[in-house]
Short mmCIF file of C-alpha atoms and ligand atoms in Angstrom, two decimals:
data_model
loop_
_atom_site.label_atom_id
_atom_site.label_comp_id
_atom_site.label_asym_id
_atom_site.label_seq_id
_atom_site.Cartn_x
_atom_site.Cartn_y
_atom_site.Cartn_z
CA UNK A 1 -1.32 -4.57 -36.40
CA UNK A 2 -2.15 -8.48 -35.58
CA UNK A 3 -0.90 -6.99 -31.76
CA UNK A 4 -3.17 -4.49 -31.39
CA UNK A 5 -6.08 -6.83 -32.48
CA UNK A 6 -5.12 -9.40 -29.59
CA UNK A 7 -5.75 -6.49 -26.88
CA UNK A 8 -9.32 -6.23 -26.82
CA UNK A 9 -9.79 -5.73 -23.21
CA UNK A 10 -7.87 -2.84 -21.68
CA UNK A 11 -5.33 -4.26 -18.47
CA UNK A 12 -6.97 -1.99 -15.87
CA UNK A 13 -10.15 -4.09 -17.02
CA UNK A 14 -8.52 -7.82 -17.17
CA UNK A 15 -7.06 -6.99 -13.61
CA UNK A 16 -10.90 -6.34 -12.20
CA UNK A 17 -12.40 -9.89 -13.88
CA UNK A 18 -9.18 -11.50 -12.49
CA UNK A 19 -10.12 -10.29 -9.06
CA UNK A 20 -13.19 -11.86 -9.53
CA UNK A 21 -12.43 -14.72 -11.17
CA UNK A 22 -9.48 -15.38 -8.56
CA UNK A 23 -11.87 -14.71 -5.42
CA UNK A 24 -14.92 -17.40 -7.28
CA UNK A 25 -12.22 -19.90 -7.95
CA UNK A 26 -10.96 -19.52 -4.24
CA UNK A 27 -14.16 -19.94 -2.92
CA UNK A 28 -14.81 -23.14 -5.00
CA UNK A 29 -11.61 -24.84 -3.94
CA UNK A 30 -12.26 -23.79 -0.37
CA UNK A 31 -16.10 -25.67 -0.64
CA UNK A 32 -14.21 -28.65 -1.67
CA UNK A 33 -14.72 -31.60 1.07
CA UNK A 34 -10.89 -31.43 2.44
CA UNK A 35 -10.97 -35.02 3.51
CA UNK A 36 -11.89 -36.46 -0.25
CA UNK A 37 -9.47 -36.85 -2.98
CA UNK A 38 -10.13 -34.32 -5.18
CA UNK A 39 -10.17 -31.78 -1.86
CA UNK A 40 -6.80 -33.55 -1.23
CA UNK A 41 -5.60 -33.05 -4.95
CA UNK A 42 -6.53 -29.86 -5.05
CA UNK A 43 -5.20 -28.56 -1.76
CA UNK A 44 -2.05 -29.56 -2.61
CA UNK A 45 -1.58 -29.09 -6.84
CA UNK A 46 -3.87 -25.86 -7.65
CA UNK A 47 -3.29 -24.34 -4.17
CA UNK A 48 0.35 -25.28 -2.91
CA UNK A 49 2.33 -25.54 -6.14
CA UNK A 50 0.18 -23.61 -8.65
CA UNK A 51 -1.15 -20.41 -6.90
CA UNK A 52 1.29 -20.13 -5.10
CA UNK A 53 4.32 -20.44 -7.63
CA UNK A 54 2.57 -17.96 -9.66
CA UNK A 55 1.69 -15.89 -7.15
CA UNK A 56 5.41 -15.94 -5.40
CA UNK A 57 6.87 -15.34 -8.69
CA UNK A 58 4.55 -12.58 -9.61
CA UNK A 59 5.26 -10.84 -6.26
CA UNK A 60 8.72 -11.48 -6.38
CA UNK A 61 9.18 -10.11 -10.08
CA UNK A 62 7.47 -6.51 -9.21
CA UNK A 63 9.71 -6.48 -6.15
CA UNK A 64 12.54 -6.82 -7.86
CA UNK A 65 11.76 -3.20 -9.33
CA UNK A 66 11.47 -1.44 -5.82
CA UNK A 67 14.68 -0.64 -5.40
CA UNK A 68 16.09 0.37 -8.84
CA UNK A 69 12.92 2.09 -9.38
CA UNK A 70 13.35 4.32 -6.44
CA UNK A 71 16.95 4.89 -5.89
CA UNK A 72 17.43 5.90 -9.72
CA UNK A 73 14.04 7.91 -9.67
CA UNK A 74 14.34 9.63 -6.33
CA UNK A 75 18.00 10.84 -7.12
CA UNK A 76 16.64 12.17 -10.78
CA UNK A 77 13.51 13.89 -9.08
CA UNK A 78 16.24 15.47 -6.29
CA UNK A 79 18.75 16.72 -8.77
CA UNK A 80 15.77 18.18 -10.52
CA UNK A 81 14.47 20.18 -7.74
CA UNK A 82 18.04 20.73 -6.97
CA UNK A 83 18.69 22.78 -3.14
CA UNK A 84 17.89 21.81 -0.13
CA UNK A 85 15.34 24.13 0.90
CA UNK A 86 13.06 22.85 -1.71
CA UNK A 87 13.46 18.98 -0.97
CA UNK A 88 13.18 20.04 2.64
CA UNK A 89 9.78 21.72 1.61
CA UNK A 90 8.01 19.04 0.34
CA UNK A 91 9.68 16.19 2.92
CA UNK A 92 8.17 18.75 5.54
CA UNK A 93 4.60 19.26 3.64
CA UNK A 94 4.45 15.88 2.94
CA UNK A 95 5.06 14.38 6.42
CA UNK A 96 2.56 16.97 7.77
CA UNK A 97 -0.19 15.74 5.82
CA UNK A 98 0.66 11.97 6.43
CA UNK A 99 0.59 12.29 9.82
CA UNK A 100 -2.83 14.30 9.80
CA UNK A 101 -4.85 11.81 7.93
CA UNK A 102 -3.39 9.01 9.54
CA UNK A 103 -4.31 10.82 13.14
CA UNK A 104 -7.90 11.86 11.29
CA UNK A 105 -8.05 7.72 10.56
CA UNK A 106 -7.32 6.25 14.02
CA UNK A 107 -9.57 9.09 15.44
CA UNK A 108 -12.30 8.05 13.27
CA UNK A 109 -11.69 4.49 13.53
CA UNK A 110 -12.06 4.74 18.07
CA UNK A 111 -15.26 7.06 17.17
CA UNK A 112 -16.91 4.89 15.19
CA UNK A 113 -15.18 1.40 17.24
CA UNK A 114 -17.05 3.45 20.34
CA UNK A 115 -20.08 3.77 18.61
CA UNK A 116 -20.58 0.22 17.11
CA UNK A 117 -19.05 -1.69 20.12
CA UNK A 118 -18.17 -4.71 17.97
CA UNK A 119 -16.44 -6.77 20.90
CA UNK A 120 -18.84 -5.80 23.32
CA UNK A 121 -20.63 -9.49 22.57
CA UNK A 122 -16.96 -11.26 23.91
CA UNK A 123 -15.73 -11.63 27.67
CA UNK A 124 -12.85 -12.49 27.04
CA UNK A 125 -10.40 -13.10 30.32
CA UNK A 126 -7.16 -12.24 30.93
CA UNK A 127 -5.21 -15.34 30.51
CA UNK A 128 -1.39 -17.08 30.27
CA UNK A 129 -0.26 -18.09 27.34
CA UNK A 130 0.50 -14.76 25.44
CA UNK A 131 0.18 -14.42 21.09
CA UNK A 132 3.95 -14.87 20.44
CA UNK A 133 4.02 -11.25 18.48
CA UNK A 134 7.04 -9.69 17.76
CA UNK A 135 8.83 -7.01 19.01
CA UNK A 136 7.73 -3.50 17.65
CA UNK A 137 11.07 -1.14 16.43
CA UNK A 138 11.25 1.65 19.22
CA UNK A 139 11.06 5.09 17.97
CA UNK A 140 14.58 6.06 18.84
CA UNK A 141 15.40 2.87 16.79
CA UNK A 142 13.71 4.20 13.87
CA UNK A 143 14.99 7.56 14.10
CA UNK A 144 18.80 6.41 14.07
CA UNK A 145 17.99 3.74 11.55
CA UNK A 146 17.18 6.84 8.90
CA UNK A 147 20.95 6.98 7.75
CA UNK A 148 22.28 3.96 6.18
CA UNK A 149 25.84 3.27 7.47
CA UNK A 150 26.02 0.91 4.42
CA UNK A 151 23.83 1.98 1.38
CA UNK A 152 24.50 -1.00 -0.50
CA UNK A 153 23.78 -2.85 2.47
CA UNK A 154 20.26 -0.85 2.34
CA UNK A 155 19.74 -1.19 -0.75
CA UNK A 156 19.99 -5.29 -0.71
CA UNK A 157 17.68 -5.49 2.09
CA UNK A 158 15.31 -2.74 0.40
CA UNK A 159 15.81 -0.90 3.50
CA UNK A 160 13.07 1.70 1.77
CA UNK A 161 13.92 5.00 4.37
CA UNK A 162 17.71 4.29 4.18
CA UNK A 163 17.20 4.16 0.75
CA UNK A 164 15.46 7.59 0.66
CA UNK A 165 17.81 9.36 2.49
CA UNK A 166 20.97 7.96 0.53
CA UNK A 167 19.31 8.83 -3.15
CA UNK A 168 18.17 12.78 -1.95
CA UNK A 169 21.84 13.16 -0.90
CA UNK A 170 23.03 11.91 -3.60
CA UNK A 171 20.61 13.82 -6.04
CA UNK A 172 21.43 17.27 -3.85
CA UNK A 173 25.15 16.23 -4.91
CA UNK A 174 24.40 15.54 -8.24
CA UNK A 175 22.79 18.40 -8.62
CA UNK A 176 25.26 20.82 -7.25
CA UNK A 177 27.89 19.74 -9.64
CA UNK A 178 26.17 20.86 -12.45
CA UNK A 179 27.22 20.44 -16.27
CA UNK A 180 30.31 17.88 -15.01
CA UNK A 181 28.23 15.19 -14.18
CA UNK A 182 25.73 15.55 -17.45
CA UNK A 183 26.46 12.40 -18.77
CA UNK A 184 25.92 10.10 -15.58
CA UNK A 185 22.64 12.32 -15.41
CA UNK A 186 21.59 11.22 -19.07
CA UNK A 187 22.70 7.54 -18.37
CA UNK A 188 20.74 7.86 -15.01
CA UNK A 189 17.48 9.26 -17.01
CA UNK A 190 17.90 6.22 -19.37
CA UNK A 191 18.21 3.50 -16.69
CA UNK A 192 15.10 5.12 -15.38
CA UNK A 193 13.24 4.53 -18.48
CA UNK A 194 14.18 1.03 -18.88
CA UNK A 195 13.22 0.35 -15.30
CA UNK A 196 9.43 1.83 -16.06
CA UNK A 197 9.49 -0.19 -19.25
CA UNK A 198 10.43 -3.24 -17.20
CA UNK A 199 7.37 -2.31 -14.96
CA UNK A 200 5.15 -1.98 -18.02
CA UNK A 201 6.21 -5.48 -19.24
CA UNK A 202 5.45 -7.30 -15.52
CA UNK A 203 2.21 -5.65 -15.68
CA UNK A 204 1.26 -7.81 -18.90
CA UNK A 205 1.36 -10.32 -17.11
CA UNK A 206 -0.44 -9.02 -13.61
CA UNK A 207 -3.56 -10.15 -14.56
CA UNK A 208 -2.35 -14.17 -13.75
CA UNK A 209 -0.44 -12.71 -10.86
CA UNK A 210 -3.39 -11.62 -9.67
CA UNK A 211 -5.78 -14.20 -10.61
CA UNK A 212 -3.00 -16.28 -8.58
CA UNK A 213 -2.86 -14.24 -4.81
CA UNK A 214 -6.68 -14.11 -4.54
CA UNK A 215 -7.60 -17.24 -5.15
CA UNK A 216 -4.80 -18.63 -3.20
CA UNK A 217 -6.21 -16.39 -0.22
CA UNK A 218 -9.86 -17.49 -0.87
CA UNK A 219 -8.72 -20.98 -0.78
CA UNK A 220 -7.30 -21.11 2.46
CA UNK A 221 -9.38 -18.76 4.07
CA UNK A 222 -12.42 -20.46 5.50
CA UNK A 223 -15.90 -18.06 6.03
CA UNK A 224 -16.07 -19.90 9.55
CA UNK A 225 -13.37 -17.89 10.86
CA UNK A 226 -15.30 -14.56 10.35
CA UNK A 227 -18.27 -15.56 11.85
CA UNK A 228 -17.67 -14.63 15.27
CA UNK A 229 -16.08 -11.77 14.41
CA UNK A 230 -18.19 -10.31 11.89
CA UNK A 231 -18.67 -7.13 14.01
CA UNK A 232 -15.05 -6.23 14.12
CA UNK A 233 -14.38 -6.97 10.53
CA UNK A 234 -17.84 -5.34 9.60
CA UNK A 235 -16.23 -2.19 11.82
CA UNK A 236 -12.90 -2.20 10.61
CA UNK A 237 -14.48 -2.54 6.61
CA UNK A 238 -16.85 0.27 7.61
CA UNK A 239 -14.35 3.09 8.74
CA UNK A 240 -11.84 1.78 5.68
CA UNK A 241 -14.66 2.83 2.93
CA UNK A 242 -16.00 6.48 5.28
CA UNK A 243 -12.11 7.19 5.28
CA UNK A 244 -11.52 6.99 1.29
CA UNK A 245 -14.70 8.07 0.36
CA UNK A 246 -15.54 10.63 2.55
CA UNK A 247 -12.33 11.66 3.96
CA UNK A 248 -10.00 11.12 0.86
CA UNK A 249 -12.81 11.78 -1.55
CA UNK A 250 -13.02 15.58 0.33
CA UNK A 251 -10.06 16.59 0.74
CA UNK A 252 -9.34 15.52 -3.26
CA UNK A 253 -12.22 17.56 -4.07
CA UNK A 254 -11.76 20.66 -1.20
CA UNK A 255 -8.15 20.60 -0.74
CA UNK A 256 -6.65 19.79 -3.70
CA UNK A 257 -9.42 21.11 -6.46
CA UNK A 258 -9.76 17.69 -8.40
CA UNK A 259 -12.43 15.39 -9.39
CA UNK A 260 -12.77 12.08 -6.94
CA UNK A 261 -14.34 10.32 -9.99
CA UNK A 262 -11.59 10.69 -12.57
CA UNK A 263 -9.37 9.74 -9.73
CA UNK A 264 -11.36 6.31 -8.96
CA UNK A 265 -11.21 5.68 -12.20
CA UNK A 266 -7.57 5.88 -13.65
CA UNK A 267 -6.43 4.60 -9.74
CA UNK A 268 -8.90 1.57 -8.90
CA UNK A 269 -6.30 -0.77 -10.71
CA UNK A 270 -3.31 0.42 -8.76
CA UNK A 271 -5.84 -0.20 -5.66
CA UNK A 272 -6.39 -3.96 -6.68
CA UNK A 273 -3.03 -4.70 -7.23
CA UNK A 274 -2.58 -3.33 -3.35
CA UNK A 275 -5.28 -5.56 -2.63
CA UNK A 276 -3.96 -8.71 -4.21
CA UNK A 277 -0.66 -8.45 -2.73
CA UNK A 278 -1.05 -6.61 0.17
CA UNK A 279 1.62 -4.75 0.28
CA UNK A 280 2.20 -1.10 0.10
CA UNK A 281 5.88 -1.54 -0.67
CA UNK A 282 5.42 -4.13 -3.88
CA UNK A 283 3.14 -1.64 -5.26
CA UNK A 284 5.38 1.41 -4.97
CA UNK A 285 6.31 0.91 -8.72
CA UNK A 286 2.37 0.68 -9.96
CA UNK A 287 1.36 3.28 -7.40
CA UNK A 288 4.44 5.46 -9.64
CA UNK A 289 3.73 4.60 -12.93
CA UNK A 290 -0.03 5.57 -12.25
CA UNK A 291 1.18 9.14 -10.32
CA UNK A 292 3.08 10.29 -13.08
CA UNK A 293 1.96 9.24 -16.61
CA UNK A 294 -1.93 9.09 -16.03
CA UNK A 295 -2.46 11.56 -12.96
CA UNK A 296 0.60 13.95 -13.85
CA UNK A 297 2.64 14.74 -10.95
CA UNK A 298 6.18 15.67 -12.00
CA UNK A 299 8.76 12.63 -10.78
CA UNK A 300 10.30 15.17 -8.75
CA UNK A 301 7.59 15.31 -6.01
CA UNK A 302 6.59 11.55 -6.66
CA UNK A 303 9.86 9.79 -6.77
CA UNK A 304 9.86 10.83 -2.96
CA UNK A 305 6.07 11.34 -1.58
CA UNK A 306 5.45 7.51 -3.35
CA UNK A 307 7.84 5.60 -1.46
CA UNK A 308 7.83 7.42 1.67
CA UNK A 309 3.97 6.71 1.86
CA UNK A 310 4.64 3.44 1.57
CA UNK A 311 6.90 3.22 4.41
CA UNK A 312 5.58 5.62 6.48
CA UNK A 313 1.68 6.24 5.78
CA UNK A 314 -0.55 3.75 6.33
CA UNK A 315 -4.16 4.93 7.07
CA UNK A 316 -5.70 1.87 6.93
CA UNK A 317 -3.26 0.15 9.21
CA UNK A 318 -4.34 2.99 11.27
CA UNK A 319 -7.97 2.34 11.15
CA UNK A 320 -7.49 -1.71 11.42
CA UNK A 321 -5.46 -0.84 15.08
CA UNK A 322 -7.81 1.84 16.01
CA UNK A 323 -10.91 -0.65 16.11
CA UNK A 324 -8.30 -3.14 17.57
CA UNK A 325 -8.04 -1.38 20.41
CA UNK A 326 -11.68 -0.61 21.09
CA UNK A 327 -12.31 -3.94 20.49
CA UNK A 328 -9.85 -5.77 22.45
CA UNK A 329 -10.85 -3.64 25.51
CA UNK A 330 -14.32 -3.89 25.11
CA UNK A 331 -13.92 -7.97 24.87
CA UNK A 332 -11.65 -7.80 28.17
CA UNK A 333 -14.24 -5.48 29.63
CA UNK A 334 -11.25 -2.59 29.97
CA UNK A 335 -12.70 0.84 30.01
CA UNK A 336 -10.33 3.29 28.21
CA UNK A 337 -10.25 6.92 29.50
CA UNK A 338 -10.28 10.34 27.22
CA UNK A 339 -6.32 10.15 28.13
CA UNK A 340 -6.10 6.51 26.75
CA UNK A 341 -7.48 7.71 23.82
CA UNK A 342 -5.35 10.22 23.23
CA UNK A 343 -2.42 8.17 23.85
CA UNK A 344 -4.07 6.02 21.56
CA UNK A 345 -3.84 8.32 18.63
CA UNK A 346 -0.70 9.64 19.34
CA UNK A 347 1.37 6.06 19.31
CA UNK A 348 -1.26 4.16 16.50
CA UNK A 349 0.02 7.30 14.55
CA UNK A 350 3.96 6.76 15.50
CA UNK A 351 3.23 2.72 15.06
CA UNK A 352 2.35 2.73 11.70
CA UNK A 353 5.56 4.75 10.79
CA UNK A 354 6.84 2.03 12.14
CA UNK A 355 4.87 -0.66 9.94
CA UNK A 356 6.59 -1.74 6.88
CA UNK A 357 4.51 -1.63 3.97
CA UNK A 358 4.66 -5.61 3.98
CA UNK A 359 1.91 -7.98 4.71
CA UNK A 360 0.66 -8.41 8.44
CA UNK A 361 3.20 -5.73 9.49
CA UNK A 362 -0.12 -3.62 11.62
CA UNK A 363 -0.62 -6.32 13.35
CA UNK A 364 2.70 -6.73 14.95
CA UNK A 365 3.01 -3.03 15.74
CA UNK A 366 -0.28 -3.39 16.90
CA UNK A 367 1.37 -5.05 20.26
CA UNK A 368 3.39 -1.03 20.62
CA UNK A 369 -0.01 0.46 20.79
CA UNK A 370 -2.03 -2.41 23.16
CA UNK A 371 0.80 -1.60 25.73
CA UNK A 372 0.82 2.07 25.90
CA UNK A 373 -2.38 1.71 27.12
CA UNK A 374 -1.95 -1.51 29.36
CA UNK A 375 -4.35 -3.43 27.09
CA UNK A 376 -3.18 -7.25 26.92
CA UNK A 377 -1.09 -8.06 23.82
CA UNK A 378 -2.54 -11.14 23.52
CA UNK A 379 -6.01 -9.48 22.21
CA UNK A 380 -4.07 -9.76 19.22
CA UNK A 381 -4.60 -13.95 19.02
CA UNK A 382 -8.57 -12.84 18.53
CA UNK A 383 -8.25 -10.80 15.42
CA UNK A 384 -5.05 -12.91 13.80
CA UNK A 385 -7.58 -15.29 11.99
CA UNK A 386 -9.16 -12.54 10.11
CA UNK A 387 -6.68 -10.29 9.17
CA UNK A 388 -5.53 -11.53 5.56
CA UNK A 389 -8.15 -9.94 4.11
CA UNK A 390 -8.59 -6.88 6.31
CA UNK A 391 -4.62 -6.49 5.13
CA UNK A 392 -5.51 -6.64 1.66
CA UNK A 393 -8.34 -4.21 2.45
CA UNK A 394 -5.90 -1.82 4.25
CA UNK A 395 -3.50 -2.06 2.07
CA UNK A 396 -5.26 -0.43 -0.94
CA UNK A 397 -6.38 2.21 1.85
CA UNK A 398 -3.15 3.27 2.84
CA UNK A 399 -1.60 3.46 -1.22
CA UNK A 400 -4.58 5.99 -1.82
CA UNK A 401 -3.37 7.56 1.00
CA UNK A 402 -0.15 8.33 -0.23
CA UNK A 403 -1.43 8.98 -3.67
CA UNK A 404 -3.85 11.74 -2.20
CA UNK A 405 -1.21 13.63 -0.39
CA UNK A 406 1.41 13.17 -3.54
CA UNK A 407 -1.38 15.30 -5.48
CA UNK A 408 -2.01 17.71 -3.17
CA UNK A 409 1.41 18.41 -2.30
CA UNK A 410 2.68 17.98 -6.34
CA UNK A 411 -0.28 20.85 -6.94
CA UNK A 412 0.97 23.29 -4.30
CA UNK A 413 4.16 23.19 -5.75
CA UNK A 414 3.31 23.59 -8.69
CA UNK A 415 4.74 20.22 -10.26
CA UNK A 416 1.59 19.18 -11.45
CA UNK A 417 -0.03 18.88 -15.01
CA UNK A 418 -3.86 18.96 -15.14
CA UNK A 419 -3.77 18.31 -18.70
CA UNK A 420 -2.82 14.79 -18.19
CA UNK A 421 -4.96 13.99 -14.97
CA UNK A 422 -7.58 14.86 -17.47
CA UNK A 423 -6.53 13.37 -20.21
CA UNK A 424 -8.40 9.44 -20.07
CA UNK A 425 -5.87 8.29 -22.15
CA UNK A 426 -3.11 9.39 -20.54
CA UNK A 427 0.01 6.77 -19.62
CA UNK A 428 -1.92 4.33 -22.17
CA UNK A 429 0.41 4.61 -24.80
CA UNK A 430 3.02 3.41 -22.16
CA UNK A 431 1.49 -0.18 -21.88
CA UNK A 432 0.94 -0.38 -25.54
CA UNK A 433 4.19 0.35 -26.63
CA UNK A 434 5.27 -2.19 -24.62
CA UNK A 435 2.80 -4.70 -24.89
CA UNK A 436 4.07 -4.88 -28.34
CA UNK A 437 7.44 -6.53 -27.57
CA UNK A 438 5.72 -9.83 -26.59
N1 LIG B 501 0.13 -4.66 4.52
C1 LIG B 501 0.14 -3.28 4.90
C2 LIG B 501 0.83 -2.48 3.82
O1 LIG B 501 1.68 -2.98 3.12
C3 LIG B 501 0.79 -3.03 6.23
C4 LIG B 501 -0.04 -3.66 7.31
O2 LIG B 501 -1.04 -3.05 7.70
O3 LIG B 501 0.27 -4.74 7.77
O4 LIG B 501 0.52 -1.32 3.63
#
């Protein structure tokens, strides 16, 4: 009972003032004279040891979930759907509709990019001295790197497609010898739950993790920075909120029959902790959690369309290189043809495939993209400054993303429960039960 009375303030809730409170502290610390002492002090006790050992550790703890959280989960949800055709179904469903929004996102993004002309105030040159950017994965890299000659080897580096393919092939196995493997499945089912009670308990403490990441990010990055390029960020912002709230926001209410607002609300908090950390792949156990105990798609469809998003869909990354592109040619004065655009759409899409759901990832595979279409890599130096927080933006873009699709695809196959998308209390009882350890 004395607990429950601590817990006045639901977590969804102390996550949102922690964004808040993170981003106003930020600010304040980045105000701070950084010649004086106490800009001195501060710089280097609140910012380099205190956000961002709490921040790090944070990060780090959720992380350590990825991986047991989706081999164990993904070969559960496989032996439950059990043959081939059926997994093959939904992979096939699934990658169809990440590839359409994501080709729907970088189209909008060179509409609107054409439209606003955000870099058309640059002349830029082409000069020496490219970015140093790294290398971009080829395609026929990717494609071989699907099968993990070494799964343990995958799983250690979190490896997340390697991953997938080892745990459905395991699950189809599994599941094909029937009642002589019953106990592993049981022990399986039980690791499971102690890994989503493990998530449960790092999320107690999210709202310091949080708190931590922002204001670290606020801290260091200075307003001057955006100045110049307020029209590309202003762009990039702009197609980010038309593609979740009209784009998402439609085909959740067209497509898939369900109501954007009851959505919003049980997934904004899965959305900030994308935001906060910026990266798709940490959040893969929140984005989970939030699928299947408050929206109510069965684990078989999300144990797979979850994690495979975060590898493979990234919208926002989409929209981010989309304006990239217009703007970089527009500041080097480079017309693009109908072709180039094309082209455009067709390797931004195959890029962010590419893109790791890790921080900064877009704007390496960016460099894939800018050649296809003989734009200079080095455009890339002009947006690096600003991209923290377009990353964090993106990021909680591309998570609803994959959240969208996972509904869709869980209704059409029937592995979805309205009841508890409904239900506003649903997956509550989760974080109670285990706020009450501490
Ligand atoms: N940070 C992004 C993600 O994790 C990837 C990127 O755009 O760099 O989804």
């Amino acid at each position: 009972m004395e607990k429950k009375k601590r817990r006045k303030i639901g977590l969804t809730t102390q996550i949102f003032i922690a964004l808040f409170v993170g981003a106003f502290f930020g600010v304040i610390l980045n105000l701070l004279p950084k010649e004086s002492a106490i800009g001195i002090w501060s710089q280097e006790w609140i910012v380099n040891h205190f956000l961002t050992t709490v921040g790090a550790m944070f990060i780090a703890s959720i992380k350590m979930l990825v991986v047991p959280l989706v081999l164990i989960s993904l070969i559960l949800g496989t032996a439950s759907i059990g043959d081939m055709r059926s997994v093959g179904r939904v992979g096939g469903k699934t990658l169809i509709f990440y590839l359409m929004t994501t080709a729907i996102a970088i189209g909008t993004a060179l509409l609107f990019a054409t439209l606003f002309q955000p870099g058309s105030n640059l002349s830029m040159h082409l000069a020496a001295g490219a970015a140093k950017i790294k290398e971009a994965p080829s395609l026929q890299e990717i494609i071989i790197g699907l099968v993990p000659s070494n799964p343990f080897k995958a799983l250690a580096d979190g490896n997340m497609l390697q991953v997938i393919v080892f745990s459905i092939i395991f699950g189809l196995a599994l599941a094909s010898l029937g009642k002589k493997v019953e106990k592993l499945m049981t022990i399986l089912e039980q690791i499971n739950d102690v890994v989503m009670r493990m998530i449960m308990l790092i999320m107690l403490v999210a709202p310091l993790g949080v708190f931590a990441l922002v204001a670290k990010v606020f801290a260091t990055e200075g307003f001057a920075a955006f100045v110049p390029l307020l029209s590309y960020v202003g762009t990039v912002f702009f197609v980010l909120m038309f593609h979740l709230f009209i784009v998402y926001t439609g085909a959740l209410r067209f497509i898939a029959n369900l109501s954007p607002f009851i959505f919003f609300k049980k997934f904004y908090s899965t959305m900030l902790f994308a935001f906060s950390t910026a990266s798709s792949n940490a959040t893969i156990p929140v984005t989970m959690e939030t699928v299947e105990h408050k929206m109510g798609v069965d684990r078989s469809v999300a144990s797979f369309t979850i994690p495979f998003g975060a590898t493979i869909n990234m919208d926002g990354t989409a929209i981010m290189q989309g304006v990239a592109v217009a703007f970089i040619a527009q500041a080097y004065g480079i017309d693009l043809s109908f072709a180039d655009y094309m082209l455009v759409i067709l390797t931004a899409t195959l890029a962010t495939v590419g893109t790791a759901g890790v921080p900064g990832v877009g704007l390496i595979t960016l460099s894939m993209v800018l050649q296809q279409v003989n734009l200079p890599v080095e455009g890339i130096a002009l947006i690096m400054g600003v991209d923290r927080v377009l990353d964090m933006t993106r990021t909680a873009v591309n998570i609803t993303g994959d959240t969208i699709v996972t509904l869709i695809v869980g209704k059409s196959e029937k592995k979805f429960d309205k009841s508890v998308f409904l239900d506003p209390n649903a997956g509550i009882a989760n974080e109670e039960s285990a706020e009450n350890i501490i």
